[in-house]
Amino acid sequence: MMLSAATRALVRSAGRRVPSAAVLAARRTMTCSTSVLASSSVLSSPSGSKRFKSAEPIAVDNDIEDHGGLFDDKPFNKIMAANRGEIATRIMRACAELGVPSVGIYSHEDRFTQHRYKADQAFLLNTDKAPVAAYLDIDYIVGICKKNGVEAVHPGYGLLSENADFAQALCDNGIVFIGPTVDNLRNFGDKTTAKE
């Protein structure tokens, strides 16, 4: 199983080391039956390509749920994807790989989009605001997090991902911002301060 970059980022933000794809593949190989090729025969097709055909049924241990302890202890109990479209869908996929329930947010205009249905829970944003402005409503998003037990928020990129006020509001309410620290956002968001 190859972990997506978003999954690795979620686990890193929780302070856990993620095994590389090579390590996971090696563990998978070690746990599988080594007699697969020994009891197989090679067949040639008319086109000249070779394929394996099993001479007898082979029992292969596909129970590879260990993953080096990666999924035994979830980094968070619930993560919100504070974005829309493909960005939110990728965050939700990472949550699914970790076995963590995902929360999505959507504007009225996005009510039929994929990211609403990919989330384990989805909440309508403020309908009094314009479509994009609804995704920038910090107080409303933090309120959704507090009411629904969201422990962490992944902002994706764009929208609120570089907003220090958003990260601070989450931090003030005991919610983890998956991304740079508030100080980093403040310092590097200002070009003059960043150059110092």
mmCIF file of C-alpha atoms in Angstrom:
data_model
loop_
_atom_site.group_PDB
_atom_site.id
_atom_site.type_symbol
_atom_site.label_atom_id
_atom_site.label_comp_id
_atom_site.label_asym_id
_atom_site.label_seq_id
_atom_site.Cartn_x
_atom_site.Cartn_y
_atom_site.Cartn_z
ATOM 1 C CA MET A 1 0.000 0.000 0.000
ATOM 2 C CA MET A 2 1.490 3.293 -1.026
ATOM 3 C CA LEU A 3 0.567 6.214 1.172
ATOM 4 C CA SER A 4 -0.369 9.470 -0.481
ATOM 5 C CA ALA A 5 1.591 12.635 0.219
ATOM 6 C CA ALA A 6 -1.411 14.070 2.039
ATOM 7 C CA THR A 7 -1.522 11.042 4.353
ATOM 8 C CA ARG A 8 2.169 11.372 5.137
ATOM 9 C CA ALA A 9 1.650 15.083 5.920
ATOM 10 C CA LEU A 10 -1.241 14.303 8.283
ATOM 11 C CA VAL A 11 0.802 11.736 10.160
ATOM 12 C CA ARG A 12 3.869 13.999 10.324
ATOM 13 C CA SER A 13 1.739 16.782 11.799
ATOM 14 C CA ALA A 14 0.641 14.373 14.516
ATOM 15 C CA GLY A 15 4.295 13.708 15.394
ATOM 16 C CA ARG A 16 4.484 10.162 14.097
ATOM 17 C CA ARG A 17 7.067 8.797 11.693
ATOM 18 C CA VAL A 18 5.567 7.298 8.561
ATOM 19 C CA PRO A 19 7.258 4.249 7.062
ATOM 20 C CA SER A 20 8.374 4.769 3.502
ATOM 21 C CA ALA A 21 6.652 2.943 0.656
ATOM 22 C CA ALA A 22 9.706 0.658 0.397
ATOM 23 C CA VAL A 23 9.422 -0.316 4.076
ATOM 24 C CA LEU A 24 5.706 -1.043 3.703
ATOM 25 C CA ALA A 25 6.372 -3.106 0.566
ATOM 26 C CA ALA A 26 9.085 -5.078 2.372
ATOM 27 C CA ARG A 27 6.734 -5.808 5.268
ATOM 28 C CA ARG A 28 4.059 -6.912 2.806
ATOM 29 C CA THR A 29 6.518 -9.232 1.062
ATOM 30 C CA MET A 30 7.685 -10.739 4.339
ATOM 31 C CA THR A 31 4.150 -11.488 5.488
ATOM 32 C CA CYS A 32 3.051 -13.081 2.202
ATOM 33 C CA SER A 33 3.612 -16.724 1.377
ATOM 34 C CA THR A 34 6.996 -17.315 -0.235
ATOM 35 C CA SER A 35 5.788 -20.372 -2.111
ATOM 36 C CA VAL A 36 3.846 -18.406 -4.725
ATOM 37 C CA LEU A 37 6.401 -18.706 -7.525
ATOM 38 C CA ALA A 38 7.538 -22.168 -6.480
ATOM 39 C CA SER A 39 4.138 -23.674 -7.147
ATOM 40 C CA SER A 40 3.419 -21.684 -10.320
ATOM 41 C CA SER A 41 4.178 -22.540 -13.878
ATOM 42 C CA VAL A 42 4.963 -20.158 -16.718
ATOM 43 C CA LEU A 43 2.665 -20.254 -19.738
ATOM 44 C CA SER A 44 3.369 -18.638 -23.082
ATOM 45 C CA SER A 45 0.507 -17.045 -24.928
ATOM 46 C CA PRO A 46 0.234 -16.917 -28.727
ATOM 47 C CA SER A 47 1.445 -13.314 -28.651
ATOM 48 C CA GLY A 48 4.664 -14.419 -26.950
ATOM 49 C CA SER A 49 3.985 -12.785 -23.593
ATOM 50 C CA LYS A 50 4.480 -14.873 -20.481
ATOM 51 C CA ARG A 51 2.044 -15.196 -17.625
ATOM 52 C CA PHE A 52 1.894 -17.255 -14.477
ATOM 53 C CA LYS A 53 -0.731 -19.883 -13.911
ATOM 54 C CA SER A 54 -1.032 -21.469 -10.534
ATOM 55 C CA ALA A 55 -0.724 -25.246 -10.583
ATOM 56 C CA GLU A 56 -2.596 -25.523 -7.296
ATOM 57 C CA PRO A 57 -4.455 -23.171 -5.000
ATOM 58 C CA ILE A 58 -2.062 -21.099 -2.943
ATOM 59 C CA ALA A 59 -2.843 -19.676 0.454
ATOM 60 C CA VAL A 60 -1.387 -16.200 0.711
ATOM 61 C CA ASP A 61 -1.519 -14.242 3.898
ATOM 62 C CA ASN A 62 -3.019 -10.923 2.794
ATOM 63 C CA ASP A 63 -3.741 -9.793 6.324
ATOM 64 C CA ILE A 64 -1.360 -6.845 6.251
ATOM 65 C CA GLU A 65 -3.115 -4.533 8.631
ATOM 66 C CA ASP A 66 -0.098 -3.850 10.846
ATOM 67 C CA HIS A 67 1.534 -1.082 8.755
ATOM 68 C CA GLY A 68 4.179 -0.652 11.418
ATOM 69 C CA GLY A 69 1.701 0.698 13.970
ATOM 70 C CA LEU A 70 0.685 3.522 11.657
ATOM 71 C CA PHE A 71 -3.040 2.891 11.979
ATOM 72 C CA ASP A 72 -3.133 1.410 15.477
ATOM 73 C CA ASP A 73 -3.180 4.840 17.086
ATOM 74 C CA LYS A 74 -5.028 7.420 14.995
ATOM 75 C CA PRO A 75 -3.406 10.848 14.983
ATOM 76 C CA PHE A 76 -6.821 12.538 15.386
ATOM 77 C CA ASN A 77 -10.388 11.356 15.927
ATOM 78 C CA LYS A 78 -11.866 13.714 13.316
ATOM 79 C CA ILE A 79 -10.273 15.973 10.682
ATOM 80 C CA MET A 80 -11.930 18.758 8.706
ATOM 81 C CA ALA A 81 -10.912 19.578 5.153
ATOM 82 C CA ALA A 82 -11.366 23.360 5.128
ATOM 83 C CA ASN A 83 -11.351 23.620 1.363
ATOM 84 C CA ARG A 84 -13.369 22.583 -1.671
ATOM 85 C CA GLY A 85 -13.196 20.426 -4.788
ATOM 86 C CA GLU A 86 -10.195 18.241 -5.584
ATOM 87 C CA ILE A 87 -8.155 19.662 -2.716
ATOM 88 C CA ALA A 88 -10.742 18.621 -0.136
ATOM 89 C CA THR A 89 -11.200 15.241 -1.832
ATOM 90 C CA ARG A 90 -7.473 14.495 -1.509
ATOM 91 C CA ILE A 91 -7.508 15.406 2.176
ATOM 92 C CA MET A 92 -10.499 13.115 2.693
ATOM 93 C CA ARG A 93 -8.692 10.301 0.887
ATOM 94 C CA ALA A 94 -5.760 10.718 3.271
ATOM 95 C CA CYS A 95 -8.161 10.575 6.210
ATOM 96 C CA ALA A 96 -9.666 7.366 4.816
ATOM 97 C CA GLU A 97 -6.176 5.843 4.498
ATOM 98 C CA LEU A 98 -5.552 6.659 8.152
ATOM 99 C CA GLY A 99 -8.972 5.431 9.224
ATOM 100 C CA VAL A 100 -9.889 8.874 10.549
ATOM 101 C CA PRO A 101 -13.395 10.272 9.937
ATOM 102 C CA SER A 102 -13.368 13.337 7.685
ATOM 103 C CA VAL A 103 -15.524 16.436 7.824
ATOM 104 C CA GLY A 104 -16.255 18.575 4.800
ATOM 105 C CA ILE A 105 -17.713 22.018 4.385
ATOM 106 C CA TYR A 106 -19.556 23.316 1.358
ATOM 107 C CA SER A 107 -21.282 26.447 0.147
ATOM 108 C CA HIS A 108 -24.820 26.372 -1.173
ATOM 109 C CA GLU A 109 -23.476 26.514 -4.732
ATOM 110 C CA ASP A 110 -21.205 23.490 -4.067
ATOM 111 C CA ARG A 111 -23.991 21.313 -2.630
ATOM 112 C CA PHE A 112 -23.734 18.801 -5.505
ATOM 113 C CA THR A 113 -19.930 18.603 -5.722
ATOM 114 C CA GLN A 114 -17.848 15.527 -5.024
ATOM 115 C CA HIS A 115 -16.110 16.782 -1.899
ATOM 116 C CA ARG A 116 -19.443 17.027 -0.088
ATOM 117 C CA TYR A 117 -20.207 13.357 -0.680
ATOM 118 C CA LYS A 118 -16.681 12.041 -0.066
ATOM 119 C CA ALA A 119 -16.694 13.366 3.495
ATOM 120 C CA ASP A 120 -17.970 11.242 6.360
ATOM 121 C CA GLN A 121 -19.804 14.370 7.541
ATOM 122 C CA ALA A 122 -20.477 17.545 5.552
ATOM 123 C CA PHE A 123 -21.773 20.878 6.786
ATOM 124 C CA LEU A 124 -23.324 23.757 4.886
ATOM 125 C CA LEU A 125 -21.492 27.054 5.282
ATOM 126 C CA ASN A 126 -23.077 30.445 5.823
ATOM 127 C CA THR A 127 -25.646 30.915 3.039
ATOM 128 C CA ASP A 128 -25.718 34.699 3.553
ATOM 129 C CA LYS A 129 -22.267 35.024 2.021
ATOM 130 C CA ALA A 130 -21.010 34.738 -1.552
ATOM 131 C CA PRO A 131 -19.722 31.273 -2.570
ATOM 132 C CA VAL A 132 -16.017 31.967 -1.998
ATOM 133 C CA ALA A 133 -16.621 34.252 0.988
ATOM 134 C CA ALA A 134 -18.390 31.389 2.759
ATOM 135 C CA TYR A 135 -15.135 29.383 2.704
ATOM 136 C CA LEU A 136 -13.309 32.366 4.245
ATOM 137 C CA ASP A 137 -15.685 32.791 7.201
ATOM 138 C CA ILE A 138 -13.310 31.889 10.025
ATOM 139 C CA ASP A 139 -15.790 32.205 12.905
ATOM 140 C CA TYR A 140 -18.385 30.029 11.161
ATOM 141 C CA ILE A 141 -15.852 27.299 10.343
ATOM 142 C CA VAL A 142 -14.447 27.291 13.886
ATOM 143 C CA GLY A 143 -18.026 27.059 15.191
ATOM 144 C CA ILE A 144 -18.660 23.971 13.040
ATOM 145 C CA CYS A 145 -15.473 22.414 14.412
ATOM 146 C CA LYS A 146 -16.427 23.059 18.033
ATOM 147 C CA LYS A 147 -20.008 21.802 17.660
ATOM 148 C CA ASN A 148 -18.973 18.584 15.916
ATOM 149 C CA GLY A 149 -15.860 17.460 17.788
ATOM 150 C CA VAL A 150 -13.325 18.197 15.062
ATOM 151 C CA GLU A 151 -9.827 17.837 16.513
ATOM 152 C CA ALA A 152 -7.794 19.065 13.528
ATOM 153 C CA VAL A 153 -8.272 21.137 10.381
ATOM 154 C CA HIS A 154 -6.333 20.657 7.161
ATOM 155 C CA PRO A 155 -6.680 23.811 5.041
ATOM 156 C CA GLY A 156 -5.287 22.352 1.814
ATOM 157 C CA TYR A 157 -3.852 25.213 -0.221
ATOM 158 C CA GLY A 158 -5.284 28.573 -1.136
ATOM 159 C CA LEU A 159 -8.300 29.973 0.721
ATOM 160 C CA LEU A 160 -7.362 29.872 4.445
ATOM 161 C CA SER A 161 -4.120 27.884 4.209
ATOM 162 C CA GLU A 162 -1.901 30.943 4.705
ATOM 163 C CA ASN A 163 -4.195 32.865 7.021
ATOM 164 C CA ALA A 164 -2.555 33.353 10.422
ATOM 165 C CA ASP A 165 -5.835 34.556 11.952
ATOM 166 C CA PHE A 166 -7.494 31.259 10.999
ATOM 167 C CA ALA A 167 -4.664 29.221 12.511
ATOM 168 C CA GLN A 168 -4.794 31.365 15.668
ATOM 169 C CA ALA A 169 -8.583 31.005 15.981
ATOM 170 C CA LEU A 170 -8.256 27.236 15.759
ATOM 171 C CA CYS A 171 -5.419 27.188 18.273
ATOM 172 C CA ASP A 172 -7.401 29.367 20.692
ATOM 173 C CA ASN A 173 -10.237 26.818 20.561
ATOM 174 C CA GLY A 174 -7.999 23.781 21.106
ATOM 175 C CA ILE A 175 -8.122 22.617 17.476
ATOM 176 C CA VAL A 176 -4.936 21.612 15.656
ATOM 177 C CA PHE A 177 -4.089 23.501 12.469
ATOM 178 C CA ILE A 178 -2.382 21.028 10.130
ATOM 179 C CA GLY A 179 0.213 23.282 8.591
ATOM 180 C CA PRO A 180 2.784 25.881 9.637
ATOM 181 C CA THR A 181 2.698 27.386 13.094
ATOM 182 C CA VAL A 182 0.923 30.675 13.672
ATOM 183 C CA ASP A 183 4.293 32.430 14.108
ATOM 184 C CA ASN A 184 5.572 31.030 10.808
ATOM 185 C CA LEU A 185 2.432 32.174 9.020
ATOM 186 C CA ARG A 186 2.757 35.658 10.486
ATOM 187 C CA ASN A 187 6.497 35.965 9.796
ATOM 188 C CA PHE A 188 6.552 34.504 6.299
ATOM 189 C CA GLY A 189 3.262 36.044 5.228
ATOM 190 C CA ASP A 190 4.905 39.453 5.383
ATOM 191 C CA LYS A 191 7.687 39.770 2.783
ATOM 192 C CA THR A 192 9.602 42.373 4.796
ATOM 193 C CA THR A 193 9.650 40.231 7.945
ATOM 194 C CA ALA A 194 10.467 37.097 5.967
ATOM 195 C CA LYS A 195 13.609 38.681 4.489
ATOM 196 C CA GLU A 196 14.996 39.492 7.946
#
